[in-house]
PDB file of C-alpha atoms in Angstrom:
ATOM      1  CA  MET A  16      -6.933   1.980   9.628  1.00 35.00           C
ATOM      2  CA  ARG A  17      -8.447   2.600  13.031  1.00 50.00           C
ATOM      3  CA  TRP A  18      -8.344  -1.027  14.113  1.00 74.00           C
ATOM      4  CA  ASP A  19      -4.859  -1.836  12.914  1.00 85.00           C
ATOM      5  CA  LEU A  20      -3.486  -2.380  16.394  1.00 94.00           C
ATOM      6  CA  ILE A  21       0.126  -2.637  15.336  1.00 97.00           C
ATOM      7  CA  ASP A  22       2.279   0.353  14.467  1.00 97.00           C
ATOM      8  CA  LYS A  23       5.238  -1.594  13.130  1.00 97.00           C
ATOM      9  CA  PHE A  24       6.886  -4.989  13.085  1.00 98.00           C
ATOM     10  CA  ASP A  25      10.413  -5.329  14.456  1.00 98.00           C
ATOM     11  CA  VAL A  26      10.944  -9.081  13.933  1.00 98.00           C
ATOM     12  CA  LEU A  27       9.214 -11.647  11.712  1.00 98.00           C
ATOM     13  CA  LYS A  28      10.844 -15.076  11.786  1.00 97.00           C
ATOM     14  CA  LYS A  29       8.800 -17.304   9.505  1.00 95.00           C
ATOM     15  CA  GLY A  30       7.015 -20.035  11.446  1.00 91.00           C
ATOM     16  CA  GLU A  31       8.625 -19.054  14.759  1.00 95.00           C
ATOM     17  CA  TYR A  32       8.391 -15.606  16.272  1.00 97.00           C
ATOM     18  CA  ALA A  33       7.181 -12.060  15.702  1.00 98.00           C
ATOM     19  CA  ARG A  34       7.676  -8.848  17.620  1.00 98.00           C
ATOM     20  CA  ALA A  35       5.683  -5.679  17.000  1.00 98.00           C
ATOM     21  CA  GLU A  36       5.069  -2.293  18.589  1.00 98.00           C
ATOM     22  CA  LYS A  37       1.962  -0.300  19.413  1.00 98.00           C
ATOM     23  CA  SER A  38       1.590   3.092  21.068  1.00 97.00           C
ATOM     24  CA  PHE A  39      -1.469   4.936  22.309  1.00 96.00           C
ATOM     25  CA  THR A  40      -1.455   8.679  22.910  1.00 94.00           C
ATOM     26  CA  GLY A  41      -4.726   8.785  24.817  1.00 91.00           C
ATOM     27  CA  ASN A  42      -6.296  10.920  22.087  1.00 90.00           C
ATOM     28  CA  GLU A  43      -7.764   7.917  20.259  1.00 89.00           C
ATOM     29  CA  ASP A  44     -11.525   8.322  20.001  1.00 85.00           C
ATOM     30  CA  PHE A  45     -12.392   5.105  21.834  1.00 83.00           C
ATOM     31  CA  PHE A  46     -10.838   6.444  25.051  1.00 85.00           C
ATOM     32  CA  ALA A  47     -13.316   9.329  25.106  1.00 80.00           C
ATOM     33  CA  GLU A  48     -16.203   7.017  24.217  1.00 76.00           C
ATOM     34  CA  HIS A  49     -15.445   4.227  26.656  1.00 71.00           C
ATOM     35  CA  TYR A  50     -13.329   5.556  29.527  1.00 68.00           C
ATOM     36  CA  SER A  51     -14.187   9.220  29.740  1.00 67.00           C
ATOM     37  CA  GLY A  52     -12.012  11.071  32.246  1.00 77.00           C
ATOM     38  CA  ASP A  53     -10.000   8.043  33.390  1.00 84.00           C
ATOM     39  CA  PRO A  54      -8.821   6.219  30.271  1.00 90.00           C
ATOM     40  CA  LEU A  55      -7.487   2.672  30.359  1.00 93.00           C
ATOM     41  CA  VAL A  56      -6.441   0.588  27.384  1.00 94.00           C
ATOM     42  CA  PRO A  57      -9.340  -1.879  26.932  1.00 93.00           C
ATOM     43  CA  GLU A  58      -8.264  -5.458  27.622  1.00 95.00           C
ATOM     44  CA  PRO A  59      -9.743  -6.890  24.396  1.00 95.00           C
ATOM     45  CA  LEU A  60      -7.275  -4.727  22.482  1.00 96.00           C
ATOM     46  CA  PHE A  61      -4.402  -6.713  24.012  1.00 98.00           C
ATOM     47  CA  VAL A  62      -5.854  -9.930  22.609  1.00 98.00           C
ATOM     48  CA  GLU A  63      -6.353  -8.258  19.245  1.00 97.00           C
ATOM     49  CA  MET A  64      -2.736  -7.012  19.238  1.00 98.00           C
ATOM     50  CA  ILE A  65      -1.603 -10.607  19.805  1.00 98.00           C
ATOM     51  CA  ALA A  66      -3.975 -11.839  17.090  1.00 98.00           C
ATOM     52  CA  GLN A  67      -2.716  -9.288  14.588  1.00 97.00           C
ATOM     53  CA  THR A  68       0.941  -9.975  15.377  1.00 98.00           C
ATOM     54  CA  GLY A  69       0.411 -13.739  15.322  1.00 98.00           C
ATOM     55  CA  GLY A  70      -1.767 -13.475  12.230  1.00 98.00           C
ATOM     56  CA  VAL A  71       0.998 -11.827  10.241  1.00 98.00           C
ATOM     57  CA  LEU A  72       3.485 -14.401  11.530  1.00 98.00           C
ATOM     58  CA  TYR A  73       1.217 -17.274  10.487  1.00 98.00           C
ATOM     59  CA  GLY A  74       0.356 -15.516   7.216  1.00 97.00           C
ATOM     60  CA  LEU A  75       4.047 -15.214   6.413  1.00 97.00           C
ATOM     61  CA  GLY A  76       4.393 -18.970   6.935  1.00 95.00           C
ATOM     62  CA  ILE A  77       1.709 -19.647   4.318  1.00 95.00           C
ATOM     63  CA  GLU A  78       3.044 -16.846   2.091  1.00 95.00           C
ATOM     64  CA  PHE A  79      -0.174 -14.858   2.572  1.00 95.00           C
ATOM     65  CA  LYS A  80      -1.999 -17.155   0.129  1.00 93.00           C
ATOM     66  CA  LYS A  81      -5.053 -17.266   2.404  1.00 93.00           C
ATOM     67  CA  GLU A  82      -6.803 -14.893   4.752  1.00 93.00           C
ATOM     68  CA  VAL A  83      -6.237 -15.450   8.472  1.00 95.00           C
ATOM     69  CA  ILE A  84      -8.919 -14.876  11.081  1.00 94.00           C
ATOM     70  CA  LEU A  85      -9.098 -15.248  14.844  1.00 97.00           C
ATOM     71  CA  ALA A  86     -11.224 -18.305  15.544  1.00 97.00           C
ATOM     72  CA  LYS A  87     -10.812 -18.966  19.268  1.00 98.00           C
ATOM     73  CA  ILE A  88      -9.293 -17.541  22.410  1.00 98.00           C
ATOM     74  CA  GLU A  89      -8.091 -20.567  24.364  1.00 98.00           C
ATOM     75  CA  SER A  90      -6.886 -18.472  27.297  1.00 98.00           C
ATOM     76  CA  ALA A  91      -6.158 -14.867  28.136  1.00 98.00           C
ATOM     77  CA  ARG A  92      -4.656 -13.200  31.190  1.00 98.00           C
ATOM     78  CA  PHE A  93      -4.681  -9.497  31.947  1.00 98.00           C
ATOM     79  CA  LEU A  94      -2.178  -8.562  34.622  1.00 98.00           C
ATOM     80  CA  VAL A  95      -1.903  -4.774  34.604  1.00 95.00           C
ATOM     81  CA  SER A  96      -4.270  -1.908  33.790  1.00 94.00           C
ATOM     82  CA  VAL A  97      -2.561   0.666  31.606  1.00 96.00           C
ATOM     83  CA  CYS A  98      -3.342   4.352  31.169  1.00 94.00           C
ATOM     84  CA  PRO A  99      -2.250   6.185  28.035  1.00 95.00           C
ATOM     85  CA  PRO A 100       0.095   7.494  26.851  1.00 96.00           C
ATOM     86  CA  CYS A 101       1.819   4.134  26.596  1.00 97.00           C
ATOM     87  CA  ARG A 102       3.965   2.019  24.336  1.00 98.00           C
ATOM     88  CA  PHE A 103       3.713  -1.756  24.029  1.00 98.00           C
ATOM     89  CA  PHE A 104       5.786  -4.543  22.589  1.00 98.00           C
ATOM     90  CA  VAL A 105       3.809  -7.512  21.352  1.00 98.00           C
ATOM     91  CA  GLU A 106       5.411 -10.937  20.969  1.00 98.00           C
ATOM     92  CA  ALA A 107       3.847 -13.941  19.258  1.00 98.00           C
ATOM     93  CA  SER A 108       5.087 -17.438  18.539  1.00 98.00           C
ATOM     94  CA  VAL A 109       3.615 -20.323  16.596  1.00 97.00           C
ATOM     95  CA  ASP A 110       3.005 -23.300  18.886  1.00 97.00           C
ATOM     96  CA  GLU A 111       1.484 -25.610  16.297  1.00 97.00           C
ATOM     97  CA  GLU A 112       0.916 -24.914  12.618  1.00 95.00           C
ATOM     98  CA  ARG A 113      -1.029 -26.611   9.852  1.00 92.00           C
ATOM     99  CA  GLU A 114      -2.252 -25.430   6.482  1.00 88.00           C
ATOM    100  CA  GLU A 115      -5.739 -24.789   7.879  1.00 95.00           C
ATOM    101  CA  GLY A 116      -4.725 -23.014  11.077  1.00 97.00           C
ATOM    102  CA  ALA A 117      -2.269 -22.382  13.861  1.00 98.00           C
ATOM    103  CA  TRP A 118      -2.156 -22.164  17.636  1.00 98.00           C
ATOM    104  CA  VAL A 119      -0.329 -18.999  18.631  1.00 98.00           C
ATOM    105  CA  SER A 120       0.876 -17.825  22.029  1.00 98.00           C
ATOM    106  CA  GLY A 121       1.481 -14.164  22.630  1.00 98.00           C
ATOM    107  CA  SER A 122       2.371 -11.592  25.234  1.00 98.00           C
ATOM    108  CA  VAL A 123       2.079  -7.827  25.536  1.00 98.00           C
ATOM    109  CA  PHE A 124       4.731  -5.903  27.447  1.00 98.00           C
ATOM    110  CA  LEU A 125       5.032  -2.286  28.451  1.00 98.00           C
ATOM    111  CA  ASN A 126       8.024  -0.335  27.217  1.00 94.00           C
ATOM    112  CA  ASP A 127       9.803  -1.101  30.531  1.00 96.00           C
ATOM    113  CA  GLY A 128       9.413  -4.873  30.018  1.00 97.00           C
ATOM    114  CA  LYS A 129       6.508  -5.370  32.442  1.00 98.00           C
ATOM    115  CA  LEU A 130       4.114  -8.107  31.291  1.00 98.00           C
ATOM    116  CA  VAL A 131       0.629  -6.679  30.722  1.00 98.00           C
ATOM    117  CA  ALA A 132      -1.265  -9.533  29.071  1.00 98.00           C
ATOM    118  CA  SER A 133      -0.865 -12.941  27.493  1.00 98.00           C
ATOM    119  CA  ALA A 134      -3.084 -15.186  25.417  1.00 98.00           C
ATOM    120  CA  LYS A 135      -3.196 -18.434  23.505  1.00 98.00           C
ATOM    121  CA  ILE A 136      -5.326 -18.187  20.376  1.00 98.00           C
ATOM    122  CA  LEU A 137      -6.363 -20.238  17.386  1.00 98.00           C
ATOM    123  CA  LEU A 138      -6.024 -18.638  13.974  1.00 98.00           C
ATOM    124  CA  VAL A 139      -7.721 -20.170  10.954  1.00 97.00           C
ATOM    125  CA  ALA A 140      -6.758 -19.784   7.292  1.00 96.00           C
ATOM    126  CA  ILE A 141      -9.588 -19.388   4.781  1.00 93.00           C
ATOM    127  CA  ASP A 142      -9.534 -18.886   1.028  1.00 89.00           C
ATOM    128  CA  SER A 143     -11.579 -15.677   1.116  1.00 82.00           C
ATOM    129  CA  LEU A 144     -14.074 -13.771   3.163  1.00 74.00           C
ATOM    130  CA  GLY A 145     -16.797 -14.459   0.609  1.00 70.00           C
ATOM    131  CA  GLU A 146     -18.602 -12.605  -2.112  1.00 69.00           C
ATOM    132  CA  ILE A 147     -19.436  -9.725   0.193  1.00 66.00           C
ATOM    133  CA  LEU A 148     -15.727  -8.889   0.508  1.00 65.00           C
ATOM    134  CA  PRO A 149     -14.087 -10.056  -2.730  1.00 69.00           C
ATOM    135  CA  GLY A 150     -10.327 -10.179  -3.105  1.00 77.00           C
ATOM    136  CA  LYS A 151      -7.765 -10.024  -0.349  1.00 83.00           C
ATOM    137  CA  VAL A 152      -9.146  -8.155   2.639  1.00 83.00           C
ATOM    138  CA  VAL A 153      -6.449  -8.714   5.257  1.00 85.00           C
ATOM    139  CA  PHE A 154      -3.214  -9.496   3.444  1.00 89.00           C
ATOM    140  CA  ASN A 155      -3.592  -7.274   0.409  1.00 89.00           C
ATOM    141  CA  ASP A 156      -0.638  -5.564  -1.277  1.00 90.00           C
ATOM    142  CA  ARG A 157      -1.332  -2.258   0.504  1.00 91.00           C
ATOM    143  CA  PHE A 158      -1.189  -3.977   3.911  1.00 92.00           C
ATOM    144  CA  LEU A 159       2.056  -5.824   3.120  1.00 94.00           C
ATOM    145  CA  ALA A 160       3.673  -2.616   1.820  1.00 95.00           C
ATOM    146  CA  HIS A 161       2.419  -0.477   4.731  1.00 94.00           C
ATOM    147  CA  TYR A 162       4.158  -2.729   7.249  1.00 96.00           C
ATOM    148  CA  ASP A 163       7.113  -3.496   4.948  1.00 97.00           C
ATOM    149  CA  ILE A 164       6.512  -7.177   5.744  1.00 96.00           C
ATOM    150  CA  TRP A 165       8.921  -8.726   3.239  1.00 96.00           C
ATOM    151  CA  ASN A 166      11.843  -6.506   4.282  1.00 97.00           C
ATOM    152  CA  VAL A 167      11.245  -7.036   8.000  1.00 97.00           C
ATOM    153  CA  ALA A 168      11.123 -10.806   7.419  1.00 97.00           C
ATOM    154  CA  LYS A 169      14.342 -10.724   5.386  1.00 96.00           C
ATOM    155  CA  GLN A 170      16.130  -8.611   8.018  1.00 95.00           C
ATOM    156  CA  SER A 171      14.872 -10.987  10.753  1.00 96.00           C
ATOM    157  CA  GLU A 172      16.352 -14.132   9.211  1.00 91.00           C
ATOM    158  CA  GLY A 173      19.499 -14.005  11.358  1.00 82.00           C
ATOM    159  CA  THR A 174      17.753 -12.842  14.543  1.00 79.00           C
ATOM    160  CA  LYS A 175      17.997 -15.152  17.538  1.00 78.00           C
ATOM    161  CA  VAL A 176      14.762 -15.777  19.387  1.00 73.00           C
TER     162      VAL A 176
END
């Protein structure tokens, strides 16, 4: 699960808003490979955190009946370089949603509330990832159970955004 860039979901309000957390210790192997001696969290990981948070939010809205993939990055801003160890909060909201896809806006904040990055992305829903990867690849039962998606969504129903 190396590229699962979310540790846990705090809020999942169907069709509206999601909030998740991610921490890096600095011991992750990509820091040694990419930023030896002076590690920084790579900026593409911020976009991927938003995509994963927004993807689950959109997936919840379509009851995980289809796979969701990142199709386009409309815009992305990176405001602060961050050294590990660090803890992030990732927020995503659905701007526009259809059966075939959704525009999602998201932001990544440091634990102290400082904005690190933001992006607007397009997610697309597809029936499957083809014969090469049969069955559910993204939203399989193991994934949903690992993140306790249904319970987080139920607990989030009364949460104000």
